[in-house]
Amino acid sequence: NVPSGRTYQAIARFAPGVTGGANPNVHGETLYSNSYLLDGMNVTDPVTRTFSTNLNFDAIEAVEIITGGYDAEFGQTTGAVVNVVTRSGGNERTVDASAWYGDFNLVSGGKKLSGDFQDTNVNLNTGGPVLRDKVWYFFSYELNRIAVKPAVRTNYNTGISTADPRVFLGHYLLGKLTYAVHPAHQLTFLAQSDPTTISNIYGDSYTYDEAQTLREQGGANYSLAHDWTIGRSTRLHTQVGLVESIINDVSARRDFSTPTHLNFNGDQTVN
């Protein structure tokens, strides 16, 4: 077992020629040159050309990483193709759950310089038969909360101190239904969503706590796939899908009229 973060983005960094962070650079290409697939459906953000989907790590069956020798279907990719294959239900009913927690006090040999953090992760996965040997389900949920509280910062010109934490709160949901219509035909429906909020995303000492920026992001993916086994060595895969992605920055209190931002010259303006 190789230690890694509990994300498919962290897994991708173990491939040869891959460097960087959550949106990696592959063989010298930019971070905008990758393609991200969910069970074969392209879920790459069409605006930023970066990943747009977060999943419960325990809902992942495998991560396929292609860094060269692309097929024609990946003609727009010059970096990596990251295909996340999710788990499916079967005839055996399963339930697994886990919880993870971390903070500065639990870091072995860590040195707390300033601020603090709390990392909380709760996971639930369940799957099984709806109709044995015919219809199966799988459901997954993850709560991901990361709170980073900076050291108190004071603007010495105004006397304003800010100490609100930056809180990342994500809810990752996935549902899959598999139907064996015939020994040679199988239908799979997948629905996935990852609504997320990030509070105090641009915290600074020139903005009152109640006027910090709240980011709302996430989206939803829907897919219907048909697999037809034509012979011993031939299979036809047909898939249609819908990908939705949003990102929105608003005032933390959703107050768009009260002056709450302090400029360098001391004037107040609406955030």
PDB file of C-alpha atoms in Angstrom:
ATOM      1  CA  ASN A   1       0.000   0.000   0.000  1.00  0.00           C
ATOM      2  CA  VAL A   2       1.347   3.408  -1.033  1.00  0.00           C
ATOM      3  CA  PRO A   3       0.309   6.368   1.173  1.00  0.00           C
ATOM      4  CA  SER A   4      -1.749   8.924  -0.722  1.00  0.00           C
ATOM      5  CA  GLY A   5      -4.578  11.391  -0.293  1.00  0.00           C
ATOM      6  CA  ARG A   6      -8.118  10.023  -0.397  1.00  0.00           C
ATOM      7  CA  THR A   7      -8.928  11.447  -3.849  1.00  0.00           C
ATOM      8  CA  TYR A   8      -8.576  10.201  -7.390  1.00  0.00           C
ATOM      9  CA  GLN A   9      -6.545  13.342  -8.132  1.00  0.00           C
ATOM     10  CA  ALA A  10      -3.943  12.154  -5.587  1.00  0.00           C
ATOM     11  CA  ILE A  11      -3.866   8.713  -7.228  1.00  0.00           C
ATOM     12  CA  ALA A  12      -3.123  10.268 -10.627  1.00  0.00           C
ATOM     13  CA  ARG A  13       0.078  11.851  -9.295  1.00  0.00           C
ATOM     14  CA  PHE A  14       1.660   8.392  -8.945  1.00  0.00           C
ATOM     15  CA  ALA A  15       1.715   7.846 -12.724  1.00  0.00           C
ATOM     16  CA  PRO A  16       5.097   8.326 -14.476  1.00  0.00           C
ATOM     17  CA  GLY A  17       5.580  11.812 -15.891  1.00  0.00           C
ATOM     18  CA  VAL A  18       2.926  13.371 -13.655  1.00  0.00           C
ATOM     19  CA  THR A  19       3.747  16.320 -11.381  1.00  0.00           C
ATOM     20  CA  GLY A  20       1.809  19.121  -9.707  1.00  0.00           C
ATOM     21  CA  GLY A  21      -1.343  19.239  -7.628  1.00  0.00           C
ATOM     22  CA  ALA A  22      -4.997  18.298  -8.041  1.00  0.00           C
ATOM     23  CA  ASN A  23      -4.842  19.411 -11.690  1.00  0.00           C
ATOM     24  CA  PRO A  24      -1.465  17.893 -12.614  1.00  0.00           C
ATOM     25  CA  ASN A  25       1.078  18.618 -15.323  1.00  0.00           C
ATOM     26  CA  VAL A  26       1.791  15.571 -17.490  1.00  0.00           C
ATOM     27  CA  HIS A  27       5.004  15.254 -19.522  1.00  0.00           C
ATOM     28  CA  GLY A  28       5.437  19.037 -19.491  1.00  0.00           C
ATOM     29  CA  GLU A  29       1.909  19.881 -20.604  1.00  0.00           C
ATOM     30  CA  THR A  30      -0.150  22.513 -18.773  1.00  0.00           C
ATOM     31  CA  LEU A  31      -2.733  21.607 -16.162  1.00  0.00           C
ATOM     32  CA  TYR A  32      -5.438  22.535 -18.700  1.00  0.00           C
ATOM     33  CA  SER A  33      -4.447  19.719 -21.079  1.00  0.00           C
ATOM     34  CA  ASN A  34      -6.045  16.806 -19.189  1.00  0.00           C
ATOM     35  CA  SER A  35      -9.382  15.046 -19.616  1.00  0.00           C
ATOM     36  CA  TYR A  36     -11.413  13.628 -16.733  1.00  0.00           C
ATOM     37  CA  LEU A  37     -13.927  10.811 -17.205  1.00  0.00           C
ATOM     38  CA  LEU A  38     -16.509   9.296 -14.870  1.00  0.00           C
ATOM     39  CA  ASP A  39     -17.335   5.724 -15.906  1.00  0.00           C
ATOM     40  CA  GLY A  40     -16.289   6.681 -19.425  1.00  0.00           C
ATOM     41  CA  MET A  41     -18.266   9.957 -19.598  1.00  0.00           C
ATOM     42  CA  ASN A  42     -16.244  13.149 -20.057  1.00  0.00           C
ATOM     43  CA  VAL A  43     -16.812  15.395 -17.014  1.00  0.00           C
ATOM     44  CA  THR A  44     -13.974  17.870 -17.660  1.00  0.00           C
ATOM     45  CA  ASP A  45     -15.007  21.451 -16.867  1.00  0.00           C
ATOM     46  CA  PRO A  46     -15.662  23.006 -20.310  1.00  0.00           C
ATOM     47  CA  VAL A  47     -14.651  26.495 -19.116  1.00  0.00           C
ATOM     48  CA  THR A  48     -11.545  25.891 -16.998  1.00  0.00           C
ATOM     49  CA  ARG A  49     -10.450  22.587 -18.624  1.00  0.00           C
ATOM     50  CA  THR A  50      -9.806  21.196 -15.120  1.00  0.00           C
ATOM     51  CA  PHE A  51     -11.491  18.486 -13.042  1.00  0.00           C
ATOM     52  CA  SER A  52     -15.058  19.326 -12.006  1.00  0.00           C
ATOM     53  CA  THR A  53     -16.193  16.278 -10.019  1.00  0.00           C
ATOM     54  CA  ASN A  54     -15.499  15.173  -6.452  1.00  0.00           C
ATOM     55  CA  LEU A  55     -16.340  11.650  -5.283  1.00  0.00           C
ATOM     56  CA  ASN A  56     -16.326   9.532  -2.178  1.00  0.00           C
ATOM     57  CA  PHE A  57     -12.948   7.794  -2.404  1.00  0.00           C
ATOM     58  CA  ASP A  58     -14.493   4.535  -1.159  1.00  0.00           C
ATOM     59  CA  ALA A  59     -16.961   4.553  -4.079  1.00  0.00           C
ATOM     60  CA  ILE A  60     -14.121   4.179  -6.590  1.00  0.00           C
ATOM     61  CA  GLU A  61     -13.445   0.741  -8.048  1.00  0.00           C
ATOM     62  CA  ALA A  62     -10.416   1.755 -10.137  1.00  0.00           C
ATOM     63  CA  VAL A  63      -8.648   4.764 -11.627  1.00  0.00           C
ATOM     64  CA  GLU A  64      -7.356   4.438 -15.184  1.00  0.00           C
ATOM     65  CA  ILE A  65      -4.611   6.915 -16.110  1.00  0.00           C
ATOM     66  CA  ILE A  66      -3.489   7.253 -19.735  1.00  0.00           C
ATOM     67  CA  THR A  67      -0.504   9.520 -20.371  1.00  0.00           C
ATOM     68  CA  GLY A  68       0.313   8.594 -23.965  1.00  0.00           C
ATOM     69  CA  GLY A  69      -0.722   6.533 -26.983  1.00  0.00           C
ATOM     70  CA  TYR A  70      -4.236   7.967 -26.926  1.00  0.00           C
ATOM     71  CA  ASP A  71      -7.090   6.518 -28.946  1.00  0.00           C
ATOM     72  CA  ALA A  72      -8.853   8.798 -31.437  1.00  0.00           C
ATOM     73  CA  GLU A  73     -11.672   9.492 -28.967  1.00  0.00           C
ATOM     74  CA  PHE A  74      -9.202  11.477 -26.826  1.00  0.00           C
ATOM     75  CA  GLY A  75      -7.969  13.660 -29.679  1.00  0.00           C
ATOM     76  CA  GLN A  76      -8.369  16.879 -27.686  1.00  0.00           C
ATOM     77  CA  THR A  77      -6.114  15.658 -24.874  1.00  0.00           C
ATOM     78  CA  THR A  78      -2.379  16.286 -24.781  1.00  0.00           C
ATOM     79  CA  GLY A  79      -1.897  15.690 -21.042  1.00  0.00           C
ATOM     80  CA  ALA A  80      -3.497  12.759 -19.206  1.00  0.00           C
ATOM     81  CA  VAL A  81      -6.797  10.940 -19.464  1.00  0.00           C
ATOM     82  CA  VAL A  82      -8.084  10.130 -15.975  1.00  0.00           C
ATOM     83  CA  ASN A  83     -11.004   7.691 -16.041  1.00  0.00           C
ATOM     84  CA  VAL A  84     -12.632   7.029 -12.670  1.00  0.00           C
ATOM     85  CA  VAL A  85     -14.523   3.718 -12.573  1.00  0.00           C
ATOM     86  CA  THR A  86     -17.100   3.585  -9.772  1.00  0.00           C
ATOM     87  CA  ARG A  87     -18.333   0.571  -7.846  1.00  0.00           C
ATOM     88  CA  SER A  88     -21.519  -1.315  -8.725  1.00  0.00           C
ATOM     89  CA  GLY A  89     -23.938  -3.372  -6.706  1.00  0.00           C
ATOM     90  CA  GLY A  90     -24.131  -7.175  -6.819  1.00  0.00           C
ATOM     91  CA  ASN A  91     -26.113 -10.090  -5.447  1.00  0.00           C
ATOM     92  CA  GLU A  92     -24.478  -9.695  -2.026  1.00  0.00           C
ATOM     93  CA  ARG A  93     -25.774  -6.812   0.073  1.00  0.00           C
ATOM     94  CA  THR A  94     -22.911  -4.716   1.461  1.00  0.00           C
ATOM     95  CA  VAL A  95     -22.601  -1.741   3.795  1.00  0.00           C
ATOM     96  CA  ASP A  96     -19.360  -0.027   4.758  1.00  0.00           C
ATOM     97  CA  ALA A  97     -18.771   3.180   6.655  1.00  0.00           C
ATOM     98  CA  SER A  98     -15.756   5.099   7.879  1.00  0.00           C
ATOM     99  CA  ALA A  99     -14.861   8.341   9.610  1.00  0.00           C
ATOM    100  CA  TRP A 100     -11.612  10.305   9.607  1.00  0.00           C
ATOM    101  CA  TYR A 101     -10.564  13.251  11.741  1.00  0.00           C
ATOM    102  CA  GLY A 102      -7.379  15.280  11.960  1.00  0.00           C
ATOM    103  CA  ASP A 103      -6.077  18.489  13.501  1.00  0.00           C
ATOM    104  CA  PHE A 104      -2.783  20.027  14.609  1.00  0.00           C
ATOM    105  CA  ASN A 105      -2.876  18.193  17.936  1.00  0.00           C
ATOM    106  CA  LEU A 106      -2.860  14.831  16.130  1.00  0.00           C
ATOM    107  CA  VAL A 107       0.087  15.599  13.841  1.00  0.00           C
ATOM    108  CA  SER A 108       3.039  13.507  14.979  1.00  0.00           C
ATOM    109  CA  GLY A 109       6.038  15.750  15.539  1.00  0.00           C
ATOM    110  CA  GLY A 110       4.198  18.688  14.053  1.00  0.00           C
ATOM    111  CA  LYS A 111       5.011  22.229  15.066  1.00  0.00           C
ATOM    112  CA  LYS A 112       2.087  24.590  15.403  1.00  0.00           C
ATOM    113  CA  LEU A 113       3.257  27.976  14.167  1.00  0.00           C
ATOM    114  CA  SER A 114      -0.024  29.874  13.814  1.00  0.00           C
ATOM    115  CA  GLY A 115      -3.698  29.249  13.193  1.00  0.00           C
ATOM    116  CA  ASP A 116      -5.361  25.853  13.385  1.00  0.00           C
ATOM    117  CA  PHE A 117      -7.173  23.318  11.220  1.00  0.00           C
ATOM    118  CA  GLN A 118      -9.758  20.560  11.530  1.00  0.00           C
ATOM    119  CA  ASP A 119     -10.293  17.889   8.877  1.00  0.00           C
ATOM    120  CA  THR A 120     -13.444  15.762   9.176  1.00  0.00           C
ATOM    121  CA  ASN A 121     -14.454  13.050   6.718  1.00  0.00           C
ATOM    122  CA  VAL A 122     -17.466  10.711   7.025  1.00  0.00           C
ATOM    123  CA  ASN A 123     -18.281   8.039   4.418  1.00  0.00           C
ATOM    124  CA  LEU A 124     -21.111   5.601   3.748  1.00  0.00           C
ATOM    125  CA  ASN A 125     -21.447   3.062   0.918  1.00  0.00           C
ATOM    126  CA  THR A 126     -24.108   0.446   0.362  1.00  0.00           C
ATOM    127  CA  GLY A 127     -25.032  -1.859  -2.483  1.00  0.00           C
ATOM    128  CA  GLY A 128     -26.930  -5.012  -3.260  1.00  0.00           C
ATOM    129  CA  PRO A 129     -29.709  -6.594  -5.270  1.00  0.00           C
ATOM    130  CA  VAL A 130     -33.061  -5.041  -6.065  1.00  0.00           C
ATOM    131  CA  LEU A 131     -33.995  -8.184  -7.969  1.00  0.00           C
ATOM    132  CA  ARG A 132     -31.444 -10.965  -7.601  1.00  0.00           C
ATOM    133  CA  ASP A 133     -29.471 -11.767 -10.783  1.00  0.00           C
ATOM    134  CA  LYS A 134     -31.350  -8.984 -12.563  1.00  0.00           C
ATOM    135  CA  VAL A 135     -31.209  -5.506 -10.973  1.00  0.00           C
ATOM    136  CA  TRP A 136     -28.593  -4.129  -8.571  1.00  0.00           C
ATOM    137  CA  TYR A 137     -28.064  -0.809  -6.815  1.00  0.00           C
ATOM    138  CA  PHE A 138     -25.140   1.099  -5.319  1.00  0.00           C
ATOM    139  CA  PHE A 139     -25.255   4.305  -3.245  1.00  0.00           C
ATOM    140  CA  SER A 140     -22.426   6.383  -1.796  1.00  0.00           C
ATOM    141  CA  TYR A 141     -22.202   9.510   0.372  1.00  0.00           C
ATOM    142  CA  GLU A 142     -19.289  11.483   1.779  1.00  0.00           C
ATOM    143  CA  LEU A 143     -19.223  14.502   4.088  1.00  0.00           C
ATOM    144  CA  ASN A 144     -15.953  16.398   3.702  1.00  0.00           C
ATOM    145  CA  ARG A 145     -15.317  19.350   6.029  1.00  0.00           C
ATOM    146  CA  ILE A 146     -11.994  21.174   6.282  1.00  0.00           C
ATOM    147  CA  ALA A 147     -11.781  24.206   8.560  1.00  0.00           C
ATOM    148  CA  VAL A 148      -8.626  26.312   8.555  1.00  0.00           C
ATOM    149  CA  LYS A 149      -8.537  29.046  11.184  1.00  0.00           C
ATOM    150  CA  PRO A 150      -5.774  31.588  10.598  1.00  0.00           C
ATOM    151  CA  ALA A 151      -4.004  33.496  13.299  1.00  0.00           C
ATOM    152  CA  VAL A 152      -5.912  36.669  14.213  1.00  0.00           C
ATOM    153  CA  ARG A 153      -4.938  39.411  11.792  1.00  0.00           C
ATOM    154  CA  THR A 154      -5.328  43.103  12.582  1.00  0.00           C
ATOM    155  CA  ASN A 155      -5.374  46.004  10.155  1.00  0.00           C
ATOM    156  CA  TYR A 156      -3.406  48.567  12.115  1.00  0.00           C
ATOM    157  CA  ASN A 157      -4.919  51.455  10.140  1.00  0.00           C
ATOM    158  CA  THR A 158      -8.486  50.485  11.053  1.00  0.00           C
ATOM    159  CA  GLY A 159      -8.188  48.273  14.115  1.00  0.00           C
ATOM    160  CA  ILE A 160     -10.268  45.567  12.408  1.00  0.00           C
ATOM    161  CA  SER A 161      -9.343  42.001  13.341  1.00  0.00           C
ATOM    162  CA  THR A 162     -10.389  38.966  11.311  1.00  0.00           C
ATOM    163  CA  ALA A 163     -10.372  35.457  12.683  1.00  0.00           C
ATOM    164  CA  ASP A 164     -13.209  33.648  10.887  1.00  0.00           C
ATOM    165  CA  PRO A 165     -12.067  30.238   9.613  1.00  0.00           C
ATOM    166  CA  ARG A 166     -12.038  29.213   5.991  1.00  0.00           C
ATOM    167  CA  VAL A 167     -14.470  26.282   5.894  1.00  0.00           C
ATOM    168  CA  PHE A 168     -14.703  23.841   2.979  1.00  0.00           C
ATOM    169  CA  LEU A 169     -17.930  21.819   3.235  1.00  0.00           C
ATOM    170  CA  GLY A 170     -18.674  19.244   0.557  1.00  0.00           C
ATOM    171  CA  HIS A 171     -21.420  16.644   0.170  1.00  0.00           C
ATOM    172  CA  TYR A 172     -20.524  13.952  -2.381  1.00  0.00           C
ATOM    173  CA  LEU A 173     -23.373  11.703  -3.521  1.00  0.00           C
ATOM    174  CA  LEU A 174     -23.471   8.909  -6.076  1.00  0.00           C
ATOM    175  CA  GLY A 175     -26.174   6.446  -7.072  1.00  0.00           C
ATOM    176  CA  LYS A 176     -25.998   3.672  -9.635  1.00  0.00           C
ATOM    177  CA  LEU A 177     -28.624   1.229 -10.910  1.00  0.00           C
ATOM    178  CA  THR A 178     -27.641  -1.741 -13.093  1.00  0.00           C
ATOM    179  CA  TYR A 179     -30.187  -3.800 -15.038  1.00  0.00           C
ATOM    180  CA  ALA A 180     -29.325  -7.049 -16.807  1.00  0.00           C
ATOM    181  CA  VAL A 181     -32.017  -6.925 -19.490  1.00  0.00           C
ATOM    182  CA  HIS A 182     -30.657 -10.043 -21.205  1.00  0.00           C
ATOM    183  CA  PRO A 183     -27.451 -12.089 -20.872  1.00  0.00           C
ATOM    184  CA  ALA A 184     -26.092 -10.022 -23.756  1.00  0.00           C
ATOM    185  CA  HIS A 185     -27.577  -6.630 -22.821  1.00  0.00           C
ATOM    186  CA  GLN A 186     -27.025  -4.479 -19.737  1.00  0.00           C
ATOM    187  CA  LEU A 187     -28.256  -0.997 -18.847  1.00  0.00           C
ATOM    188  CA  THR A 188     -26.527   1.214 -16.259  1.00  0.00           C
ATOM    189  CA  PHE A 189     -27.900   4.505 -14.922  1.00  0.00           C
ATOM    190  CA  LEU A 190     -25.629   6.755 -12.841  1.00  0.00           C
ATOM    191  CA  ALA A 191     -26.399   9.982 -10.988  1.00  0.00           C
ATOM    192  CA  GLN A 192     -23.716  11.957  -9.144  1.00  0.00           C
ATOM    193  CA  SER A 193     -23.655  15.308  -7.352  1.00  0.00           C
ATOM    194  CA  ASP A 194     -21.141  17.227  -5.211  1.00  0.00           C
ATOM    195  CA  PRO A 195     -22.651  20.469  -3.802  1.00  0.00           C
ATOM    196  CA  THR A 196     -19.930  22.389  -1.971  1.00  0.00           C
ATOM    197  CA  THR A 197     -19.550  25.681  -0.121  1.00  0.00           C
ATOM    198  CA  ILE A 198     -16.314  27.438   0.849  1.00  0.00           C
ATOM    199  CA  SER A 199     -16.702  30.241   3.371  1.00  0.00           C
ATOM    200  CA  ASN A 200     -14.221  33.072   3.916  1.00  0.00           C
ATOM    201  CA  ILE A 201     -12.402  32.048   0.754  1.00  0.00           C
ATOM    202  CA  TYR A 202     -10.522  35.346   0.359  1.00  0.00           C
ATOM    203  CA  GLY A 203     -10.172  36.317   4.033  1.00  0.00           C
ATOM    204  CA  ASP A 204      -8.184  39.508   4.616  1.00  0.00           C
ATOM    205  CA  SER A 205      -7.907  42.167   7.291  1.00  0.00           C
ATOM    206  CA  TYR A 206      -9.551  44.820   5.098  1.00  0.00           C
ATOM    207  CA  THR A 207     -12.918  43.037   5.054  1.00  0.00           C
ATOM    208  CA  TYR A 208     -15.295  42.560   7.968  1.00  0.00           C
ATOM    209  CA  ASP A 209     -15.996  38.906   8.829  1.00  0.00           C
ATOM    210  CA  GLU A 210     -19.650  39.174   7.793  1.00  0.00           C
ATOM    211  CA  ALA A 211     -18.626  40.458   4.363  1.00  0.00           C
ATOM    212  CA  GLN A 212     -16.189  37.719   3.446  1.00  0.00           C
ATOM    213  CA  THR A 213     -16.790  35.823   0.230  1.00  0.00           C
ATOM    214  CA  LEU A 214     -18.804  32.607   0.171  1.00  0.00           C
ATOM    215  CA  ARG A 215     -18.174  30.307  -2.784  1.00  0.00           C
ATOM    216  CA  GLU A 216     -20.865  27.890  -3.959  1.00  0.00           C
ATOM    217  CA  GLN A 217     -19.658  25.240  -6.368  1.00  0.00           C
ATOM    218  CA  GLY A 218     -20.316  21.727  -7.571  1.00  0.00           C
ATOM    219  CA  GLY A 219     -22.645  20.192 -10.076  1.00  0.00           C
ATOM    220  CA  ALA A 220     -24.385  17.028 -11.185  1.00  0.00           C
ATOM    221  CA  ASN A 221     -23.657  14.276 -13.698  1.00  0.00           C
ATOM    222  CA  TYR A 222     -26.169  11.858 -15.199  1.00  0.00           C
ATOM    223  CA  SER A 223     -25.348   8.917 -17.443  1.00  0.00           C
ATOM    224  CA  LEU A 224     -27.249   6.092 -19.151  1.00  0.00           C
ATOM    225  CA  ALA A 225     -25.101   3.360 -20.692  1.00  0.00           C
ATOM    226  CA  HIS A 226     -25.957   0.272 -22.731  1.00  0.00           C
ATOM    227  CA  ASP A 227     -23.514  -2.621 -23.097  1.00  0.00           C
ATOM    228  CA  TRP A 228     -24.141  -5.233 -25.778  1.00  0.00           C
ATOM    229  CA  THR A 229     -21.987  -8.363 -25.785  1.00  0.00           C
ATOM    230  CA  ILE A 230     -22.054  -9.385 -29.436  1.00  0.00           C
ATOM    231  CA  GLY A 231     -19.595 -12.253 -29.265  1.00  0.00           C
ATOM    232  CA  ARG A 232     -16.747 -13.670 -27.223  1.00  0.00           C
ATOM    233  CA  SER A 233     -14.427 -10.813 -28.154  1.00  0.00           C
ATOM    234  CA  THR A 234     -16.784  -8.005 -29.218  1.00  0.00           C
ATOM    235  CA  ARG A 235     -18.728  -5.573 -27.080  1.00  0.00           C
ATOM    236  CA  LEU A 236     -20.626  -2.455 -28.127  1.00  0.00           C
ATOM    237  CA  HIS A 237     -20.799   0.325 -25.514  1.00  0.00           C
ATOM    238  CA  THR A 238     -23.274   3.185 -26.028  1.00  0.00           C
ATOM    239  CA  GLN A 239     -23.564   6.041 -23.560  1.00  0.00           C
ATOM    240  CA  VAL A 240     -25.451   9.331 -23.235  1.00  0.00           C
ATOM    241  CA  GLY A 241     -25.038  11.805 -20.422  1.00  0.00           C
ATOM    242  CA  LEU A 242     -25.640  15.254 -18.990  1.00  0.00           C
ATOM    243  CA  VAL A 243     -22.956  17.234 -17.138  1.00  0.00           C
ATOM    244  CA  GLU A 244     -23.770  20.307 -15.039  1.00  0.00           C
ATOM    245  CA  SER A 245     -21.197  22.452 -13.233  1.00  0.00           C
ATOM    246  CA  ILE A 246     -21.536  25.715 -11.282  1.00  0.00           C
ATOM    247  CA  ILE A 247     -19.287  28.114  -9.408  1.00  0.00           C
ATOM    248  CA  ASN A 248     -20.650  31.235  -7.745  1.00  0.00           C
ATOM    249  CA  ASP A 249     -19.059  33.798  -5.391  1.00  0.00           C
ATOM    250  CA  VAL A 250     -21.436  35.762  -3.148  1.00  0.00           C
ATOM    251  CA  SER A 251     -21.311  37.792   0.049  1.00  0.00           C
ATOM    252  CA  ALA A 252     -21.177  35.494   3.088  1.00  0.00           C
ATOM    253  CA  ARG A 253     -24.295  37.159   4.556  1.00  0.00           C
ATOM    254  CA  ARG A 254     -25.888  37.689   1.135  1.00  0.00           C
ATOM    255  CA  ASP A 255     -26.159  41.390   1.940  1.00  0.00           C
ATOM    256  CA  PHE A 256     -25.536  43.378  -1.226  1.00  0.00           C
ATOM    257  CA  SER A 257     -26.387  46.839   0.112  1.00  0.00           C
ATOM    258  CA  THR A 258     -24.562  47.416   3.421  1.00  0.00           C
ATOM    259  CA  PRO A 259     -21.070  48.942   3.045  1.00  0.00           C
ATOM    260  CA  THR A 260     -18.759  46.338   4.547  1.00  0.00           C
ATOM    261  CA  HIS A 261     -15.485  46.572   2.659  1.00  0.00           C
ATOM    262  CA  LEU A 262     -12.814  48.959   3.920  1.00  0.00           C
ATOM    263  CA  ASN A 263     -10.495  50.369   1.276  1.00  0.00           C
ATOM    264  CA  PHE A 264      -6.872  51.304   1.895  1.00  0.00           C
ATOM    265  CA  ASN A 265      -7.840  54.974   2.249  1.00  0.00           C
ATOM    266  CA  GLY A 266     -10.439  54.163   4.935  1.00  0.00           C
ATOM    267  CA  ASP A 267     -13.541  54.572   2.730  1.00  0.00           C
ATOM    268  CA  GLN A 268     -16.278  51.966   3.018  1.00  0.00           C
ATOM    269  CA  THR A 269     -17.784  50.344  -0.071  1.00  0.00           C
ATOM    270  CA  VAL A 270     -20.261  47.564  -0.726  1.00  0.00           C
ATOM    271  CA  ASN A 271     -18.542  44.217  -0.876  1.00  0.00           C
TER     272      ASN A 271
END
